[in-house]
Short mmCIF file of C-alpha atoms in Angstrom, two decimals:
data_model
loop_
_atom_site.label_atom_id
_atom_site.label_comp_id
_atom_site.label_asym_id
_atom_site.label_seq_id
_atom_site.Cartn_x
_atom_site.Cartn_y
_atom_site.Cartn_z
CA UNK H 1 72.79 113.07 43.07
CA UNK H 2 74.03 115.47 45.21
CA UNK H 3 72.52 118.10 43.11
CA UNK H 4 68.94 116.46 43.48
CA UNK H 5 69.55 116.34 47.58
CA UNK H 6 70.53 119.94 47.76
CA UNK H 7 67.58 121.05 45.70
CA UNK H 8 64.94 118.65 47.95
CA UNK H 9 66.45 120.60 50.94
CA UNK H 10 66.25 123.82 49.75
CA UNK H 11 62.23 122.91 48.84
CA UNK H 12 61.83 122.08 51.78
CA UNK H 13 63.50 125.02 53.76
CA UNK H 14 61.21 127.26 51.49
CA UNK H 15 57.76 125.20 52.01
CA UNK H 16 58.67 125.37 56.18
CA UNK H 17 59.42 129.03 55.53
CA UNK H 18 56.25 130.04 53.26
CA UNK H 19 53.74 128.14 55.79
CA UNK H 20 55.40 129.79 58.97
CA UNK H 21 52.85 132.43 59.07
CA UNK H 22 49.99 130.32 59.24
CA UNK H 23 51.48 128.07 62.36
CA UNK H 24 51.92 131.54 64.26
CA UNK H 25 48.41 133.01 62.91
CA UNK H 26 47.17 129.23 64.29
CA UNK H 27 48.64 129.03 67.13
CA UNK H 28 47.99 133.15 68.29
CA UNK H 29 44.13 131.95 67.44
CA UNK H 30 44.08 128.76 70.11
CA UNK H 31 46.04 130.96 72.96
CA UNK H 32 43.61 133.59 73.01
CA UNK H 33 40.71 131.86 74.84
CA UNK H 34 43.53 130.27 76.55
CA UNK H 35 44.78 133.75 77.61
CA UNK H 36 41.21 134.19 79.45
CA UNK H 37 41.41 131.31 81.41
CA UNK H 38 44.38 131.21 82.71
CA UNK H 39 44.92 135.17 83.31
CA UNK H 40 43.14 135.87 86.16
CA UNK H 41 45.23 133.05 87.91
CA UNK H 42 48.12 134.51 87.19
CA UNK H 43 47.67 138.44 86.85
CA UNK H 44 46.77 140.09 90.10
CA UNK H 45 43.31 141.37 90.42
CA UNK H 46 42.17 144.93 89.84
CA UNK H 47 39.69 145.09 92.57
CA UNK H 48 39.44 144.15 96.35
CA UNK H 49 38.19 140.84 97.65
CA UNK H 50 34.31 140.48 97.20
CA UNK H 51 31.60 138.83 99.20
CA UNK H 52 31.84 135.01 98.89
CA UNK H 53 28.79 134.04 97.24
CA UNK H 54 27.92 131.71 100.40
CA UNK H 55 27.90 134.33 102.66
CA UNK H 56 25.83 136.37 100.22
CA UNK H 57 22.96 133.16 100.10
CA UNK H 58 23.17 133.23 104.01
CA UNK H 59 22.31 136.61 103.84
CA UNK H 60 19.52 136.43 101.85
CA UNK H 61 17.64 133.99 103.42
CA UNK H 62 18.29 135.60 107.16
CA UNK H 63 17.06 138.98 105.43
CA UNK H 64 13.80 137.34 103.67
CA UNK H 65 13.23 135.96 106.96
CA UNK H 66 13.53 138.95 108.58
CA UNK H 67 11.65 140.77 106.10
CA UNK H 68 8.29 138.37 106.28
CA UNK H 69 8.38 138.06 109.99
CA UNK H 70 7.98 142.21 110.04
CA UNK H 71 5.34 142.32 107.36
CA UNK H 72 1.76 143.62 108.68
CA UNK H 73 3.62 144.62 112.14
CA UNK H 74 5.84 147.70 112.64
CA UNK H 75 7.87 147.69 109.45
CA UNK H 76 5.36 149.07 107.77
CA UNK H 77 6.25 152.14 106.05
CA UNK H 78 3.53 153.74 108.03
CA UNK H 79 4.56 151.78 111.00
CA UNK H 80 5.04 153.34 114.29
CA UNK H 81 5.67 151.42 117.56
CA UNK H 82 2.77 149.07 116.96
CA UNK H 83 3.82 145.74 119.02
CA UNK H 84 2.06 142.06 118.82
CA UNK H 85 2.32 142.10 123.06
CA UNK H 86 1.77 145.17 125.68
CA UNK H 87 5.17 145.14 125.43
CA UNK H 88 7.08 148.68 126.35
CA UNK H 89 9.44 149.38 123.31
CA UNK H 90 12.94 148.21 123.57
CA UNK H 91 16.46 149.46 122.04
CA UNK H 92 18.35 146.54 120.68
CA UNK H 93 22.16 147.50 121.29
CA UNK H 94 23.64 146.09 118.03
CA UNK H 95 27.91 145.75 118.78
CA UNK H 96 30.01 145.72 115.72
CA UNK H 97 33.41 144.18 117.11
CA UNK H 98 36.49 142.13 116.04
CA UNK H 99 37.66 142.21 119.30
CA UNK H 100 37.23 141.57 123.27
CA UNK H 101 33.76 144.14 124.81
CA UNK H 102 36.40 145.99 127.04
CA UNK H 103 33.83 147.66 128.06
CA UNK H 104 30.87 145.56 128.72
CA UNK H 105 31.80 146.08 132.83
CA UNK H 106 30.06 149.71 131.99
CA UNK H 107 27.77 148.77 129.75
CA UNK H 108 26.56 146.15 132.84
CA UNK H 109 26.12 149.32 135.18
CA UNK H 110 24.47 150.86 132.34
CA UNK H 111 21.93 148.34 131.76
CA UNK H 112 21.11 147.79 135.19
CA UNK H 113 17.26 148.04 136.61
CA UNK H 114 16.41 148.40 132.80
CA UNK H 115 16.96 145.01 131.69
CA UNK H 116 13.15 145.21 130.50
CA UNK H 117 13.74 147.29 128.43
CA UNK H 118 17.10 146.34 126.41
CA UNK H 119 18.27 143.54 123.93
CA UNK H 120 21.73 142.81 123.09
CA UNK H 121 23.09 141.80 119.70
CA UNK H 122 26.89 140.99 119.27
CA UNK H 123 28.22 140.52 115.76
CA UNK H 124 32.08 139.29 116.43
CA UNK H 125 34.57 138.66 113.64
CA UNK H 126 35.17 134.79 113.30
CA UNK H 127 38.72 135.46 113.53
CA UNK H 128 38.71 137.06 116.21
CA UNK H 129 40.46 136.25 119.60
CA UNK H 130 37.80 137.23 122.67
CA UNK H 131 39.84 136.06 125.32
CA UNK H 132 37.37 138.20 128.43
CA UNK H 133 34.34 135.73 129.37
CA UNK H 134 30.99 137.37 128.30
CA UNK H 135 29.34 139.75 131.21
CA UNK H 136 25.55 138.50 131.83
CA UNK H 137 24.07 140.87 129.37
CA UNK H 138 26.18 140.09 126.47
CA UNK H 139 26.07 135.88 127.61
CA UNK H 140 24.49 133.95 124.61
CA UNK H 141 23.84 137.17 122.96
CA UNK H 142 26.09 136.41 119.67
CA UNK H 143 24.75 136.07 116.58
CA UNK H 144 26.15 133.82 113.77
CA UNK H 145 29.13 136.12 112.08
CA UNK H 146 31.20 136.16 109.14
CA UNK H 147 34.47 137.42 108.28
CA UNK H 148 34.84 141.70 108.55
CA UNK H 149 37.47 143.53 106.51
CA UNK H 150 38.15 147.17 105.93
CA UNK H 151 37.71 149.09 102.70
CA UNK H 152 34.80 146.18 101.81
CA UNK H 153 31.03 145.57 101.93
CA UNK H 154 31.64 142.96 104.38
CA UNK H 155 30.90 145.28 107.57
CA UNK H 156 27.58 146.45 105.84
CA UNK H 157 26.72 142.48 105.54
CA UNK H 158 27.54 142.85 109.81
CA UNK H 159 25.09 145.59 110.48
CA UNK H 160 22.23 144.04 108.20
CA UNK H 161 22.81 140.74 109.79
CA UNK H 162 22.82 142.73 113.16
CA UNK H 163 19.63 144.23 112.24
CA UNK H 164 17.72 140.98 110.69
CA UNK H 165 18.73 138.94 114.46
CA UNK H 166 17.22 141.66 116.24
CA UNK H 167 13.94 142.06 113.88
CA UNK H 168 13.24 138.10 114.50
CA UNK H 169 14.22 137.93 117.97
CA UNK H 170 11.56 140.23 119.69
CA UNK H 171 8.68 142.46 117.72
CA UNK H 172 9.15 145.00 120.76
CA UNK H 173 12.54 146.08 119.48
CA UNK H 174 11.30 149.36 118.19
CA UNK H 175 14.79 151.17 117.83
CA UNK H 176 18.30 149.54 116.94
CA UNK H 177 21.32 151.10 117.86
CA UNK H 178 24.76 150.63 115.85
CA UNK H 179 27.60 150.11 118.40
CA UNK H 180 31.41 148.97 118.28
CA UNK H 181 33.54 147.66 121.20
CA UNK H 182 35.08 151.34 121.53
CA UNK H 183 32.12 153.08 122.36
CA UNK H 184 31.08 153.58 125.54
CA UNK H 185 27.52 155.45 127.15
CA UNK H 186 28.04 159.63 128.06
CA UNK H 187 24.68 159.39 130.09
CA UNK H 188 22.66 157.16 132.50
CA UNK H 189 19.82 154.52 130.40
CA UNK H 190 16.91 156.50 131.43
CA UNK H 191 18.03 159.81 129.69
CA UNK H 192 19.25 158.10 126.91
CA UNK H 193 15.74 155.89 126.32
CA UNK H 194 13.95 159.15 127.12
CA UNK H 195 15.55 160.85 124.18
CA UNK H 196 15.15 158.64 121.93
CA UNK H 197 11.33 157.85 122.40
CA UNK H 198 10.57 161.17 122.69
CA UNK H 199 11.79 162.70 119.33
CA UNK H 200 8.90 161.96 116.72
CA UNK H 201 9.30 164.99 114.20
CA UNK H 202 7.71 163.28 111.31
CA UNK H 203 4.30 163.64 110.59
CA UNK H 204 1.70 161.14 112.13
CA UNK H 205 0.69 158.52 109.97
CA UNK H 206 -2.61 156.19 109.46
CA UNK H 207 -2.76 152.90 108.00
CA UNK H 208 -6.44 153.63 106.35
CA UNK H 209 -8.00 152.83 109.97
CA UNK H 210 -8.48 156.22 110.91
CA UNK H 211 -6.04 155.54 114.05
CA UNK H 212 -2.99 158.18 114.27
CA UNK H 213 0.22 156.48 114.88
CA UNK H 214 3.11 158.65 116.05
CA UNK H 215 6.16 157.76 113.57
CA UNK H 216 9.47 157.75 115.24
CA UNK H 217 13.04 159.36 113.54
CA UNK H 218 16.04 157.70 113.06
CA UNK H 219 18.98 159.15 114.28
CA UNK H 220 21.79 158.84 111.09
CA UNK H 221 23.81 161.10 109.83
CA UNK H 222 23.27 162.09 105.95
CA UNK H 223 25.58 164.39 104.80
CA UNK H 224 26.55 165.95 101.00
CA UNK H 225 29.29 168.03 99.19
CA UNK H 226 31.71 166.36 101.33
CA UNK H 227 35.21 166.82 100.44
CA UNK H 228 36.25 163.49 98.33
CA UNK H 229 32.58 162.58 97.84
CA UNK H 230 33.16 162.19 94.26
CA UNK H 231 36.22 159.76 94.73
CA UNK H 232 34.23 158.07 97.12
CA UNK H 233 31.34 157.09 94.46
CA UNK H 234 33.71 156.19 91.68
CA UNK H 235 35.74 153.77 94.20
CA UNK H 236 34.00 150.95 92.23
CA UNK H 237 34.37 152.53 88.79
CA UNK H 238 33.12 155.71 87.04
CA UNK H 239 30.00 154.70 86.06
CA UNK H 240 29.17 151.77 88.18
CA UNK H 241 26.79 152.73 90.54
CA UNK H 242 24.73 153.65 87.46
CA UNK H 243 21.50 154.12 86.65
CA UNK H 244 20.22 152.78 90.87
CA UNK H 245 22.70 155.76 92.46
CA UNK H 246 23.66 158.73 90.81
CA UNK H 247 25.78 160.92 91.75
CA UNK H 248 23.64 164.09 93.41
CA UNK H 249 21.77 160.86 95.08
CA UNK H 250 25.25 159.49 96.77
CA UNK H 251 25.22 160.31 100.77
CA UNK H 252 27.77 159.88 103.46
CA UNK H 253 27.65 159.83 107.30
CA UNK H 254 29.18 157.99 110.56
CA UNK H 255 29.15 154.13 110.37
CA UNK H 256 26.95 154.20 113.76
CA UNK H 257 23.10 155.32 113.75
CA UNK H 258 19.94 154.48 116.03
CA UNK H 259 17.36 153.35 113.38
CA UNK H 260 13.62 153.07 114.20
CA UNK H 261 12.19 149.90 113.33
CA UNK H 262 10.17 150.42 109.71
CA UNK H 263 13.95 151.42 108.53
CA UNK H 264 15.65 148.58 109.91
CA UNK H 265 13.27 146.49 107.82
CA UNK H 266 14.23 148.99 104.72
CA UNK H 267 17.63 148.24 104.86
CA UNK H 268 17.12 144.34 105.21
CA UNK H 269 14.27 144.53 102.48
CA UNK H 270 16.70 146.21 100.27
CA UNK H 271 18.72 144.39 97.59
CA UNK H 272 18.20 147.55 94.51
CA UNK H 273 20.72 149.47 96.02
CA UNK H 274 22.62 146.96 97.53
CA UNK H 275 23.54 145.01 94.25
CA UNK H 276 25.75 148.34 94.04
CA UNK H 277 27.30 148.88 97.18
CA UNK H 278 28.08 145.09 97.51
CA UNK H 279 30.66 145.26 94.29
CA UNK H 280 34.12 145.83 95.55
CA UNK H 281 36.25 148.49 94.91
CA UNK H 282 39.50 149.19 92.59
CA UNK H 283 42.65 148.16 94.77
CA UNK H 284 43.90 151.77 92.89
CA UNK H 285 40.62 153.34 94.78
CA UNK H 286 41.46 151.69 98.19
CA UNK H 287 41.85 155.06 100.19
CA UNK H 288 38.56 155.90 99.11
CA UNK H 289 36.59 152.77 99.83
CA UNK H 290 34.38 153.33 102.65
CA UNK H 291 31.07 151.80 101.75
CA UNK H 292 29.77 151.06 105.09
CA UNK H 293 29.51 155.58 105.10
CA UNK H 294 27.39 155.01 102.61
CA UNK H 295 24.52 152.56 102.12
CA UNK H 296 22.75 153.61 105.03
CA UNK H 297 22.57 157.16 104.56
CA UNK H 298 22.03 156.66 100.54
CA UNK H 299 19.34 154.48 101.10
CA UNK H 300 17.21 156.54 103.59
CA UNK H 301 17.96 159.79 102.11
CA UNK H 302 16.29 158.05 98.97
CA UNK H 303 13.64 156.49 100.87
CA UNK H 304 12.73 158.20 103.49
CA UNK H 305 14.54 161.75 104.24
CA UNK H 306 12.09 163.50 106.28
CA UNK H 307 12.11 159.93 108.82
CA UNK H 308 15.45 161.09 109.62
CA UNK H 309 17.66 163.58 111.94
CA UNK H 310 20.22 163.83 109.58
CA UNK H 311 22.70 163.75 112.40
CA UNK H 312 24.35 161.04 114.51
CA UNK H 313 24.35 160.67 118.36
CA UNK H 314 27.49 159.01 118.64
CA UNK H 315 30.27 161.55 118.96
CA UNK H 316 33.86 161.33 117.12
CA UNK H 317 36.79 163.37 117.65
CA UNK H 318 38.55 163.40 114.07
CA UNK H 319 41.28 166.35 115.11
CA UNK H 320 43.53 164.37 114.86
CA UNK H 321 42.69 160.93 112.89
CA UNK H 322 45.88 158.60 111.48
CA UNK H 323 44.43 156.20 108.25
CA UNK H 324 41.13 156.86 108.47
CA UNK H 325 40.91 156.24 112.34
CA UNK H 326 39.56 158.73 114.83
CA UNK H 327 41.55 159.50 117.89
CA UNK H 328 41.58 156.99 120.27
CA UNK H 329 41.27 158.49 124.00
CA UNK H 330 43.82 157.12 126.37
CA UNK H 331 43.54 157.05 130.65
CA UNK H 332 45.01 160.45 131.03
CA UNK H 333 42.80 162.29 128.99
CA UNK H 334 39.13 160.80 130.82
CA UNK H 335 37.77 163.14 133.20
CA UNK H 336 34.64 164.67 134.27
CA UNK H 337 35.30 167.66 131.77
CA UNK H 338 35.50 165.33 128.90
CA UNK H 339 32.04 163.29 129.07
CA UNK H 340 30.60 166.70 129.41
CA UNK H 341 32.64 168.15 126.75
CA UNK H 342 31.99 165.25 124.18
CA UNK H 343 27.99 165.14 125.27
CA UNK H 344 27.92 168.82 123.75
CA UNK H 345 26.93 168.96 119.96
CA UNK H 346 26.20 172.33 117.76
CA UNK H 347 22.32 172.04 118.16
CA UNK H 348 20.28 171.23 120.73
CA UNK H 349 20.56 167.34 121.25
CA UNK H 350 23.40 166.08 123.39
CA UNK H 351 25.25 162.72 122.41
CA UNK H 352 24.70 159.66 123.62
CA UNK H 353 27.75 157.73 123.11
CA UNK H 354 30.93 158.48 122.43
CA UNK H 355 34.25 156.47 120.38
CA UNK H 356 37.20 155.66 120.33
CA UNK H 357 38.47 154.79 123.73
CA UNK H 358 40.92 152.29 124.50
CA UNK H 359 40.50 149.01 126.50
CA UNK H 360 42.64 150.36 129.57
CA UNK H 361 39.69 153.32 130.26
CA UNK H 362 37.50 151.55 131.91
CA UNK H 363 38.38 152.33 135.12
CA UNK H 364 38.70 155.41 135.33
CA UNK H 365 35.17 155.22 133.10
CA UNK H 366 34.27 153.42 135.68
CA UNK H 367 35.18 156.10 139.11
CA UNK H 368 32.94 158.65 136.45
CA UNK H 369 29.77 156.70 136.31
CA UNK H 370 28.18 157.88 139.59
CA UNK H 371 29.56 161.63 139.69
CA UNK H 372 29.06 162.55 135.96
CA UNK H 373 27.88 160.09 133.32
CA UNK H 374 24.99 158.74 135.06
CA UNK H 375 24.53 162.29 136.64
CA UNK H 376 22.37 163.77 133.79
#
């Protein structure tokens, strides 16, 4: 009997040990969709944060909006300054911020006896604490925001949104100017309107009417063979901006522009080029991830090159820049010599604005306005 028992174990010892193989081949077969569930919970992600897909369907509809109000008016790719009203044409001043308008006291002196001729647009970061009360020109002047973060789409989403407000508020905005918090003016309004109604390079245009319309530039910078360009476009991966934006396509230049109004309905128009730029990048690719330097300058080299300077009016002193920051100007460096010095470019067009200046300058911005900024 005990024979029998110890022959009945040893069966079954070998049956366990002969179907072994198949539980592990089973059970390797049910934790593979398993593994693709519950991975990315677990594993960190490879890329940065993307746009939440609300924000992206708010977008959409402000920007179809914005796009159908402008049709038949002054978007048109002919379009000049063509207005529904006898409106003069207006500069909408477009500020980027996630923080308090330290300077809006200046921009008030700067504004004044023009007020006719200026709209203000203020995208502020939800998160953002504004703890200064809004100056009269900047007072219900705040469009609906979301959430800004560096290295991410997310300020491009600002400037279109920016740009869409300002197309539906008023059809006389014929020129939209890209502002943050830091900048501040280096001349008086007049000069600064002056200059920028009176470039019109580009070649008339007619809309099959037989009526020449002057077409107005836009003031962005487009720039190529940077240094780092290429680590720039593969941010996202190599081949991801592929086939919409090669590589001898890609185009970089300052975050801050003056656009003239058929290009501000471009880039609101646009979603070809912006299913690529919206992706995010690799977190490995972080230090290259500036695709706010990017869109805008891509998408009008592509679309329109010859409607545009090429160059920026907002100076940027980058001597001496710590993580991708320019230098910020403190109280002891503003003076007389410097507005003059930082209006100066290498051609023959002065700037108009200048960045980065910290809150505690505008005072002594301030003591400048009557004996050199607004002294043109």
């Amino acid at each position: 009997m005990k024979v029998l028992c110890r022959n009945m174990e040893q069966d079954r010892e070998r049956t366990m040990i002969s179907s072994s193989p198949f539980v592990i081949s089973f059970l390797l077969l049910v934790s593979v969709p398993l593994l693709f569930v519950f991975a990315p919970r677990v594993l960190p992600p490879k890329t940065l944060p993307s746009i939440p897909d609300r924000d992206e369907m708010d977008d959409l509809a402000l920007f179809r909006r914005a796009t159908l109000a402008s049709a038949g008016g002054s978007g048109g790719r002919g379009g000049g300054l063509r207005r529904r009203a006898a409106a003069p044409p207006k500069i909408a001043f477009m500020f980027l911020t996630n923080s308090d308008l330290s300077f809006a006291p200046l921009w008030e002196r700067f504004f004044r006896g023009h007020e006719r001729l200026v709209n203000v647009y203020v995208h502020a970061d939800p998160s953002a604490r504004l703890l200064l009360p809004p100056t009269p020109s900047f007072l219900g002047r705040f469009i609906p925001a979301k959430a800004t973060q560096r290295a991410s789409p997310t300020l491009i989403s600002a400037a279109r949104r920016l740009l869409a407000a300002a197309l539906l508020d008023d059809p006389a905005n014929a020129f939209f100017a890209l502002l943050s918090q830091h900048c501040v003016p280096l001349h008086s309004f007049r000069f600064t309107y002056h200059a920028v109604l009176a470039d019109s390079d580009v070649p008339p245009a007619t809309n099959g009417d037989g009526v020449v319309r002057r077409r107005h530039r836009s003031f962005i910078e487009i720039l190529s063979g940077e240094p780092g360009l290429w680590d720039r476009y593969v941010a996202r991966g190599d081949a991801v901006m592929l086939p919409e934006v090669s590589f001898d396509q890609f185009r970089v230049g300052s975050q801050f522009f003056i656009l003239a109004r058929r290009h501000a309905v471009m880039v609101v128009r646009d979603r070809r080029l912006w299913k690529k730029f919206k992706m995010p990048c690799l977190k490995s690719k972080e230090d290259s991830c500036y695709p706010e330097e990017h869109y805008f300058p891509t998408l009008l080299e592509m679309q329109d090159p010859e409607g545009c300077t090429h160059y920026t009016l907002t100076r940027v002193n980058w001597t001496d820049s710590i993580g991708g920051h320019p230098h910020t100007y403190r109280p002891p460096e503003i003076s007389g010599d410097l507005i003059k010095e930082l209006r100066r470019s290498n051609s023959t067009y002065s700037y108009l604005f200048a960045r980065k200046f910290s809150p505690d300058c505008l005072e002594p911005l301030l003591e400048l306005v009557d004996s050199t900024i607004f002294r043109d």
